[in-house]
Amino acid sequence: MDRVLPYVIFAVVLAMAALLLLIGITEAPVNAAGVAHDTIPAMQAGGDGAARLKAIGGYAFAFNCMLLLFAILLCVLSVSPGKRTPAFFGWMTITFAVNILVWQQMYFQHQAFLETGDTGWFLGFPTATAWQVYGVWFAGVVMIAIYSAGFRRYILSEEDERRFEELLRESRDSQE
């Protein structure tokens, strides 16, 4: 995995670039920039959300999936190769799965609203917005919890810290 990881990261970045290119070259729907607001002349109203997302919604969904994968891969890259154990990859997989679940719920709940015009409510927000407000926060907390719990095992072990302190002492001694 150590030799392959940079290539996987590069492939994800290329996929993200390709998706952005596809979004950029896709013809904009009618009134994509909005329509004149009924009562406030200086404001634009959103118009038909389903029409705006029809051509690029899949690309946008895939782009955010790639972005979430990119963030996880950078976390993996930040851990020393010797500490990338199967358990570590399991935790990264769980983190990615939680993030994808939240993104999938956010996106498809919004799509359902655009199709039906109806939405449920959760803790004061429409369902898709609640996934954004509470779900994105929760997914971040999962990552923080895993980072905190695994800090000594995967990031800076007590042995690593001891060796670092030795290097500092040696460096100070050699400067004197």
XYZ file of N, CA, C and O in Angstrom:
704
model
N 0.827 -1.207 0.000
C 0.000 0.000 0.000
C 0.859 1.254 0.000
O 0.468 2.253 -0.570
N 2.049 1.186 0.628
C 2.891 2.372 0.745
C 3.293 2.936 -0.614
O 3.304 4.147 -0.802
N 3.616 2.061 -1.549
C 4.019 2.509 -2.882
C 2.837 2.929 -3.732
O 2.975 3.753 -4.626
N 1.691 2.353 -3.471
C 0.506 2.610 -4.286
C -0.224 3.878 -3.839
O -0.852 4.550 -4.661
N -0.135 4.217 -2.562
C -0.915 5.329 -2.002
C -0.773 6.636 -2.776
O -1.799 7.258 -3.101
N 0.423 7.097 -3.115
C 0.508 8.351 -3.877
C -0.218 8.278 -5.225
O -0.824 9.254 -5.669
N -0.170 7.110 -5.871
C -0.851 6.941 -7.153
C -2.371 6.943 -6.976
O -3.095 7.470 -7.815
N -2.836 6.360 -5.889
C -4.275 6.379 -5.602
C -4.728 7.819 -5.348
O -5.753 8.252 -5.878
N -3.959 8.551 -4.572
C -4.293 9.957 -4.308
C -4.310 10.737 -5.616
O -5.239 11.525 -5.877
N -3.308 10.534 -6.458
C -3.248 11.225 -7.740
C -4.450 10.863 -8.613
O -5.052 11.730 -9.263
N -4.830 9.594 -8.622
C -5.992 9.157 -9.406
C -7.272 9.819 -8.902
O -8.126 10.223 -9.708
N -7.409 9.942 -7.594
C -8.592 10.602 -7.031
C -8.610 12.070 -7.446
O -9.657 12.608 -7.827
N -7.458 12.732 -7.395
C -7.385 14.139 -7.815
C -7.733 14.266 -9.297
O -8.461 15.192 -9.690
N -7.231 13.358 -10.127
C -7.586 13.382 -11.550
C -9.083 13.166 -11.761
O -9.693 13.818 -12.614
N -9.661 12.254 -10.994
C -11.113 12.015 -11.096
C -11.882 13.267 -10.696
O -12.872 13.635 -11.353
N -11.429 13.933 -9.639
C -12.089 15.174 -9.219
C -11.971 16.238 -10.312
O -12.946 16.947 -10.608
N -10.799 16.354 -10.924
C -10.604 17.327 -11.999
C -11.506 17.007 -13.188
O -12.112 17.907 -13.788
N -11.605 15.724 -13.526
C -12.469 15.318 -14.636
C -13.924 15.655 -14.348
O -14.653 16.138 -15.231
N -14.358 15.403 -13.111
C -15.740 15.727 -12.741
C -15.984 17.229 -12.816
O -17.041 17.676 -13.304
N -15.032 18.022 -12.354
C -15.183 19.480 -12.451
C -15.233 19.923 -13.911
O -16.005 20.820 -14.273
N -14.426 19.292 -14.747
C -14.445 19.612 -16.172
C -15.805 19.266 -16.774
O -16.380 20.064 -17.529
N -16.335 18.095 -16.431
C -17.658 17.704 -16.925
C -18.735 18.682 -16.458
O -19.621 19.060 -17.238
N -18.641 19.102 -15.205
C -19.608 20.092 -14.708
C -19.460 21.395 -15.480
O -20.447 22.028 -15.871
N -18.216 21.785 -15.736
C -17.960 23.045 -16.429
C -18.416 23.062 -17.871
O -18.839 24.106 -18.375
N -18.340 21.932 -18.560
C -18.723 21.907 -19.976
C -20.189 21.522 -20.193
O -20.671 21.595 -21.312
N -20.866 21.123 -19.134
C -22.279 20.782 -19.258
C -23.075 22.063 -19.466
O -22.880 23.055 -18.764
N -23.959 22.036 -20.438
C -24.765 23.221 -20.743
C -25.659 23.577 -19.556
O -26.323 22.713 -18.970
N -25.639 24.842 -19.209
C -26.447 25.322 -18.081
C -27.926 25.289 -18.452
O -28.301 25.636 -19.577
N -28.778 24.872 -17.513
C -30.215 24.869 -17.791
C -30.767 26.300 -17.845
O -30.123 27.246 -17.400
N -31.950 26.427 -18.376
C -32.621 27.723 -18.437
C -32.780 28.270 -17.015
O -33.127 27.529 -16.085
N -32.481 29.528 -16.834
C -32.577 30.231 -15.545
C -31.676 29.619 -14.467
O -32.014 29.635 -13.286
N -30.533 29.105 -14.872
C -29.607 28.499 -13.909
C -29.122 29.517 -12.888
O -28.831 29.168 -11.741
N -29.040 30.771 -13.277
C -28.586 31.823 -12.364
C -29.730 32.419 -11.564
O -29.536 33.366 -10.808
N -30.906 31.868 -11.717
C -32.060 32.360 -10.975
C -32.965 33.201 -11.854
O -32.681 33.464 -13.023
N -34.064 33.590 -11.269
C -35.048 34.428 -11.955
C -35.317 35.651 -11.086
O -35.006 35.653 -9.892
N -35.876 36.667 -11.688
C -36.170 37.888 -10.940
C -37.113 37.569 -9.775
O -38.084 36.830 -9.933
N -36.802 38.109 -8.620
C -37.626 37.911 -7.432
C -38.931 38.679 -7.599
O -38.966 39.752 -8.186
N -40.026 38.132 -7.055
C -41.350 38.747 -7.202
C -41.444 40.122 -6.556
O -42.094 41.015 -7.097
N -40.850 40.286 -5.386
C -41.052 41.529 -4.641
C -39.784 42.333 -4.381
O -39.872 43.508 -4.073
N -38.614 41.735 -4.507
C -37.367 42.451 -4.229
C -36.575 42.531 -5.534
O -35.975 41.543 -5.973
N -36.557 43.719 -6.170
C -35.956 43.835 -7.502
C -34.467 43.475 -7.571
O -34.002 42.950 -8.579
N -33.689 43.740 -6.531
C -32.247 43.488 -6.574
C -31.888 42.038 -6.262
O -30.712 41.680 -6.241
N -32.897 41.190 -6.045
C -32.645 39.812 -5.626
C -33.072 38.833 -6.711
O -33.996 39.093 -7.469
N -32.365 37.708 -6.790
C -32.725 36.631 -7.688
C -33.351 35.494 -6.875
O -32.876 35.176 -5.784
N -34.390 34.881 -7.401
C -34.986 33.692 -6.788
C -34.357 32.470 -7.447
O -33.932 32.521 -8.605
N -34.309 31.384 -6.714
C -33.592 30.202 -7.175
C -34.147 29.535 -8.409
O -33.415 28.940 -9.183
N -35.412 29.577 -8.613
C -35.984 28.875 -9.752
C -36.140 27.390 -9.458
O -36.174 26.952 -8.312
N -36.187 26.596 -10.504
C -36.433 25.161 -10.397
C -35.146 24.422 -10.029
O -34.267 24.222 -10.868
N -35.049 24.002 -8.784
C -33.852 23.321 -8.292
C -33.609 21.993 -8.983
O -32.464 21.628 -9.259
N -34.669 21.256 -9.266
C -34.517 19.954 -9.926
C -33.945 20.132 -11.330
O -33.077 19.368 -11.752
N -34.383 21.156 -12.036
C -33.871 21.408 -13.381
C -32.395 21.813 -13.333
O -31.613 21.421 -14.197
N -32.025 22.593 -12.321
C -30.628 23.033 -12.205
C -29.695 21.859 -11.922
O -28.553 21.855 -12.349
N -30.171 20.871 -11.177
C -29.320 19.739 -10.821
C -29.430 18.556 -11.780
O -28.618 17.637 -11.706
N -30.408 18.588 -12.687
C -30.656 17.426 -13.545
C -29.404 16.989 -14.308
O -29.049 15.810 -14.309
N -28.717 17.916 -14.924
C -27.573 17.559 -15.763
C -26.299 17.323 -14.960
O -25.455 16.522 -15.358
N -26.133 18.010 -13.842
C -24.844 17.925 -13.127
C -24.944 17.300 -11.747
O -23.922 17.119 -11.081
N -26.124 16.946 -11.304
C -26.301 16.405 -9.956
C -25.467 15.162 -9.693
O -24.827 15.033 -8.652
N -25.445 14.249 -10.651
C -24.640 13.033 -10.497
C -23.154 13.337 -10.406
O -22.427 12.744 -9.615
N -22.712 14.299 -11.233
C -21.304 14.709 -11.190
C -20.966 15.338 -9.838
O -19.907 15.082 -9.268
N -21.869 16.185 -9.352
C -21.638 16.848 -8.062
C -21.601 15.829 -6.930
O -20.764 15.921 -6.026
N -22.508 14.853 -6.986
C -22.521 13.804 -5.969
C -21.202 13.030 -5.997
O -20.573 12.813 -4.958
N -20.777 12.624 -7.186
C -19.526 11.866 -7.320
C -18.322 12.705 -6.893
O -17.394 12.187 -6.255
N -18.336 14.003 -7.227
C -17.227 14.867 -6.844
C -17.076 14.916 -5.325
O -15.967 14.796 -4.806
N -18.174 15.069 -4.616
C -18.069 15.133 -3.155
C -17.641 13.789 -2.572
O -16.912 13.753 -1.587
N -18.068 12.686 -3.173
C -17.582 11.367 -2.731
C -16.069 11.291 -2.891
O -15.359 10.810 -1.992
N -15.567 11.772 -4.027
C -14.114 11.775 -4.267
C -13.403 12.701 -3.284
O -12.317 12.389 -2.800
N -14.024 13.829 -2.973
C -13.440 14.765 -2.014
C -13.330 14.134 -0.625
O -12.304 14.268 0.052
N -14.362 13.431 -0.206
C -14.328 12.744 1.087
C -13.264 11.645 1.089
O -12.533 11.480 2.074
N -13.156 10.911 -0.006
C -12.116 9.890 -0.124
C -10.729 10.529 -0.088
O -9.812 10.018 0.571
N -10.570 11.661 -0.764
C -9.295 12.380 -0.776
C -8.874 12.760 0.640
O -7.719 12.580 1.026
N -9.810 13.267 1.433
C -9.496 13.652 2.821
C -9.040 12.444 3.626
O -8.062 12.524 4.388
N -9.703 11.312 3.458
C -9.314 10.097 4.182
C -7.940 9.626 3.718
O -7.087 9.244 4.529
N -7.688 9.679 2.416
C -6.388 9.250 1.903
C -5.259 10.146 2.415
O -4.159 9.658 2.692
N -5.525 11.430 2.580
C -4.507 12.311 3.156
C -4.252 11.968 4.620
O -3.115 12.040 5.091
N -5.288 11.576 5.331
C -5.101 11.114 6.715
C -4.235 9.859 6.736
O -3.339 9.724 7.569
N -4.503 8.942 5.822
C -3.701 7.719 5.736
C -2.251 8.073 5.413
O -1.318 7.544 6.020
N -2.048 8.996 4.486
C -0.701 9.412 4.106
C 0.056 10.030 5.279
O 1.276 9.891 5.372
N -0.654 10.659 6.189
C 0.001 11.337 7.317
C 0.501 10.373 8.390
O 1.226 10.778 9.288
N 0.118 9.125 8.299
C 0.544 8.116 9.280
C 1.742 7.358 8.714
O 1.758 6.986 7.539
N 2.739 7.149 9.544
C 3.941 6.418 9.122
C 3.551 5.059 8.544
O 2.678 4.380 9.096
N 4.201 4.654 7.462
C 3.847 3.378 6.826
C 3.838 2.188 7.780
O 2.971 1.325 7.678
N 4.752 2.145 8.731
C 4.805 1.028 9.666
C 3.625 0.978 10.619
O 3.358 -0.058 11.229
N 2.925 2.078 10.749
C 1.782 2.131 11.674
C 0.444 1.979 10.958
O -0.596 2.034 11.587
N 0.473 1.776 9.664
C -0.749 1.580 8.886
C -1.161 0.110 8.961
O -0.992 -0.661 8.023
N -1.712 -0.244 10.100
C -2.102 -1.624 10.358
C -3.493 -1.897 9.788
O -4.231 -0.964 9.445
N -3.885 -3.163 9.720
C -5.256 -3.461 9.299
C -6.296 -2.764 10.194
O -7.330 -2.313 9.696
N -6.023 -2.669 11.487
C -6.958 -1.974 12.384
C -7.061 -0.498 11.999
O -8.159 0.080 11.987
N -5.932 0.117 11.685
C -5.938 1.520 11.259
C -6.788 1.694 10.006
O -7.620 2.600 9.928
N -6.579 0.812 9.013
C -7.379 0.898 7.797
C -8.859 0.653 8.089
O -9.733 1.244 7.442
N -9.139 -0.181 9.067
C -10.534 -0.385 9.479
C -11.150 0.893 10.021
O -12.284 1.246 9.667
N -10.401 1.596 10.865
C -10.908 2.860 11.413
C -11.097 3.909 10.315
O -12.065 4.671 10.325
N -10.174 3.952 9.374
C -10.306 4.905 8.261
C -11.514 4.553 7.393
O -12.215 5.438 6.909
N -11.755 3.259 7.230
C -12.918 2.816 6.458
C -14.205 3.218 7.163
O -15.154 3.683 6.518
N -14.245 3.057 8.472
C -15.432 3.476 9.238
C -15.647 4.975 9.103
O -16.772 5.439 8.872
N -14.577 5.746 9.211
C -14.686 7.196 9.080
C -15.220 7.567 7.701
O -16.121 8.405 7.571
N -14.669 6.944 6.672
C -15.140 7.213 5.309
C -16.609 6.821 5.156
O -17.398 7.571 4.568
N -16.984 5.674 5.687
C -18.371 5.210 5.577
C -19.341 6.164 6.255
O -20.416 6.458 5.716
N -18.977 6.675 7.428
C -19.845 7.634 8.131
C -19.995 8.903 7.292
O -21.101 9.423 7.125
N -18.884 9.390 6.735
C -18.945 10.587 5.908
C -19.786 10.375 4.659
O -20.583 11.242 4.286
N -19.620 9.227 4.017
C -20.411 8.928 2.811
C -21.888 8.790 3.163
O -22.758 9.260 2.428
N -22.189 8.141 4.289
C -23.583 8.001 4.709
C -24.232 9.371 4.890
O -25.341 9.616 4.402
N -23.547 10.270 5.562
C -24.091 11.611 5.790
C -24.287 12.333 4.457
O -25.343 12.923 4.207
N -23.282 12.284 3.588
C -23.390 12.953 2.289
C -24.525 12.358 1.457
O -25.314 13.081 0.850
N -24.627 11.025 1.453
C -25.680 10.368 0.694
C -27.059 10.773 1.206
O -27.955 11.081 0.426
N -27.232 10.811 2.512
C -28.519 11.219 3.086
C -28.835 12.672 2.765
O -29.966 13.012 2.406
N -27.843 13.528 2.878
C -28.027 14.941 2.581
C -28.471 15.126 1.122
O -29.455 15.812 0.847
N -27.749 14.490 0.218
C -28.024 14.655 -1.208
C -29.381 14.066 -1.588
O -30.197 14.731 -2.233
N -29.631 12.820 -1.196
C -30.857 12.161 -1.640
C -32.102 12.682 -0.915
O -33.191 12.650 -1.481
N -31.951 13.155 0.308
C -33.095 13.804 0.964
C -33.446 15.104 0.229
O -34.615 15.437 0.072
N -32.435 15.825 -0.223
C -32.686 17.048 -0.999
C -33.320 16.703 -2.342
O -34.266 17.379 -2.779
N -32.834 15.645 -2.996
C -33.424 15.208 -4.257
C -34.896 14.819 -4.075
O -35.737 15.145 -4.902
N -35.182 14.123 -2.970
C -36.566 13.729 -2.691
C -37.441 14.958 -2.508
O -38.583 15.007 -2.990
N -36.932 15.965 -1.828
C -37.676 17.211 -1.663
C -37.934 17.870 -3.012
O -39.039 18.361 -3.279
N -36.921 17.900 -3.886
C -37.099 18.528 -5.194
C -38.147 17.791 -6.025
O -38.889 18.412 -6.787
N -38.215 16.464 -5.888
C -39.181 15.681 -6.657
C -40.600 15.821 -6.135
O -41.551 15.879 -6.907
N -40.751 15.843 -4.798
C -42.094 15.819 -4.216
C -42.560 17.162 -3.665
O -43.754 17.390 -3.539
N -41.636 18.010 -3.300
C -42.001 19.273 -2.669
C -42.288 19.118 -1.186
O -42.571 20.092 -0.495
N -42.214 17.890 -0.688
C -42.469 17.622 0.724
C -41.165 17.207 1.401
O -40.324 16.549 0.805
N -41.057 17.572 2.672
C -39.892 17.155 3.438
C -40.312 16.872 4.869
O -41.287 17.433 5.361
N -39.558 16.011 5.499
C -39.745 15.809 6.925
C -38.940 16.860 7.676
O -38.184 17.644 7.085
N -39.083 16.853 8.970
C -38.363 17.812 9.805
C -37.643 17.066 10.908
O -38.134 16.055 11.404
N -36.468 17.556 11.270
C -35.709 16.958 12.367
C -35.032 18.069 13.145
O -34.243 18.838 12.591
N -35.360 18.160 14.433
C -34.785 19.163 15.327
C -34.784 20.571 14.729
O -33.792 21.291 14.774
N -35.911 20.928 14.135
C -36.099 22.294 13.654
C -35.639 22.569 12.239
O -35.741 23.703 11.773
N -35.134 21.578 11.533
C -34.660 21.780 10.168
C -35.329 20.802 9.219
O -35.665 19.683 9.617
N -35.460 21.180 7.940
C -35.865 20.183 6.944
C -34.849 19.040 6.949
O -33.676 19.245 7.270
N -35.275 17.849 6.583
C -34.445 16.657 6.732
C -33.068 16.792 6.094
O -32.051 16.482 6.720
N -32.999 17.258 4.850
C -31.694 17.380 4.183
C -30.790 18.366 4.921
O -29.596 18.129 5.091
N -31.362 19.464 5.365
C -30.581 20.458 6.101
C -30.145 19.904 7.450
O -29.025 20.157 7.900
N -31.008 19.136 8.092
C -30.642 18.523 9.371
C -29.459 17.576 9.192
O -28.564 17.535 10.041
N -29.446 16.824 8.084
C -28.292 15.963 7.818
C -27.038 16.810 7.660
O -25.957 16.432 8.101
N -27.179 17.959 7.022
C -26.018 18.826 6.843
C -25.558 19.391 8.179
O -24.376 19.333 8.519
N -26.494 19.936 8.942
C -26.131 20.583 10.204
C -25.633 19.570 11.233
O -24.552 19.747 11.808
N -26.392 18.530 11.459
C -26.042 17.583 12.513
C -25.146 16.452 12.013
O -24.246 15.994 12.716
N -25.388 15.972 10.804
C -24.629 14.844 10.282
C -23.183 15.185 9.982
O -22.275 14.421 10.326
N -22.954 16.318 9.332
C -21.577 16.706 9.021
C -20.802 16.923 10.321
O -19.647 16.522 10.448
N -21.458 17.541 11.297
C -20.827 17.738 12.604
C -20.497 16.381 13.234
O -19.390 16.170 13.717
N -21.449 15.463 13.217
C -21.243 14.142 13.801
C -20.103 13.399 13.104
O -19.267 12.773 13.757
N -20.058 13.455 11.773
C -18.990 12.782 11.033
C -17.626 13.351 11.431
O -16.652 12.612 11.546
N -17.557 14.658 11.649
C -16.314 15.271 12.112
C -15.933 14.792 13.502
O -14.754 14.554 13.796
N -16.918 14.630 14.351
C -16.658 14.141 15.707
C -16.134 12.701 15.663
O -15.245 12.340 16.437
N -16.648 11.903 14.747
C -16.146 10.530 14.597
C -14.661 10.566 14.251
O -13.852 9.851 14.854
N -14.287 11.424 13.312
C -12.880 11.530 12.930
C -12.026 12.008 14.105
O -10.945 11.471 14.362
N -12.496 12.987 14.841
C -11.752 13.501 15.999
C -11.611 12.421 17.070
O -10.544 12.264 17.669
N -12.672 11.672 17.307
C -12.626 10.609 18.315
C -11.612 9.531 17.915
O -10.818 9.069 18.749
N -11.625 9.145 16.648
C -10.676 8.132 16.179
C -9.253 8.669 16.257
O -8.332 7.973 16.701
N -9.051 9.912 15.876
C -7.713 10.523 15.948
C -7.235 10.569 17.395
O -6.103 10.200 17.692
N -8.105 11.006 18.290
C -7.717 11.121 19.699
C -7.434 9.755 20.315
O -6.438 9.582 21.019
N -8.314 8.793 20.058
C -8.136 7.459 20.641
C -6.911 6.751 20.065
O -6.244 5.989 20.766
N -6.587 7.001 18.811
C -5.472 6.315 18.187
C -4.189 7.117 18.112
O -3.217 6.681 17.490
N -4.160 8.279 18.763
C -3.002 9.163 18.651
C -1.704 8.466 19.036
O -0.722 8.482 18.295
N -1.672 7.839 20.208
C -0.449 7.185 20.681
C -0.094 5.953 19.850
O 1.073 5.602 19.722
N -1.068 5.314 19.281
C -0.802 4.105 18.496
C -0.359 4.444 17.066
O 0.555 3.814 16.536
N -1.020 5.432 16.438
C -0.796 5.674 15.017
C -0.010 6.946 14.703
O 0.640 7.018 13.661
N -0.069 7.951 15.554
C 0.551 9.236 15.221
C 1.882 9.422 15.944
O 2.924 9.551 15.315
N 1.860 9.459 17.265
C 3.087 9.716 18.037
C 3.106 8.796 19.255
O 2.525 9.119 20.293
N 3.794 7.688 19.110
C 3.877 6.743 20.230
C 4.799 7.308 21.299
O 5.557 8.249 21.052
N 4.750 6.712 22.470
C 5.640 7.146 23.546
C 7.091 6.927 23.153
O 7.963 7.732 23.485
N 7.372 5.844 22.423
C 8.727 5.584 21.935
C 9.166 6.669 20.942
O 10.293 7.150 20.998
N 8.287 7.065 20.037
C 8.599 8.148 19.094
C 8.892 9.443 19.839
O 9.825 10.169 19.495
N 8.082 9.729 20.839
C 8.273 10.952 21.617
C 9.613 10.911 22.367
O 10.336 11.918 22.409
N 9.943 9.759 22.930
C 11.219 9.608 23.637
C 12.392 9.832 22.680
O 13.337 10.553 22.988
N 12.325 9.229 21.489
C 13.389 9.412 20.495
C 13.500 10.867 20.066
O 14.600 11.391 19.871
N 12.377 11.547 19.926
C 12.384 12.963 19.558
C 13.066 13.801 20.644
O 13.876 14.679 20.343
N 12.726 13.518 21.901
C 13.360 14.243 23.005
C 14.868 13.998 23.015
O 15.646 14.922 23.279
N 15.301 12.786 22.740
C 16.731 12.475 22.656
C 17.401 13.295 21.559
O 18.486 13.847 21.751
N 16.752 13.373 20.406
C 17.302 14.169 19.309
C 17.441 15.636 19.692
O 18.428 16.290 19.348
N 16.442 16.139 20.403
C 16.522 17.530 20.861
C 17.697 17.734 21.807
O 18.437 18.722 21.685
N 17.866 16.800 22.751
C 18.998 16.895 23.694
C 20.330 16.833 22.943
O 21.238 17.616 23.202
N 20.454 15.888 22.035
C 21.680 15.759 21.257
C 21.955 17.024 20.445
O 23.106 17.456 20.325
N 20.900 17.594 19.880
C 21.052 18.817 19.093
C 21.532 19.968 19.968
O 22.413 20.731 19.574
N 20.962 20.111 21.169
C 21.385 21.161 22.105
C 22.826 20.939 22.548
O 23.605 21.885 22.642
N 23.171 19.684 22.837
C 24.528 19.361 23.279
C 25.564 19.657 22.192
O 26.660 20.130 22.475
N 25.206 19.389 20.945
C 26.170 19.622 19.863
C 26.341 21.101 19.553
O 27.353 21.499 18.988
N 25.366 21.924 19.909
C 25.467 23.368 19.671
C 26.303 24.061 20.736
O 26.749 25.183 20.548
N 26.520 23.436 21.852
C 27.273 24.055 22.951
C 28.748 23.890 22.814
O 29.390 23.316 22.112
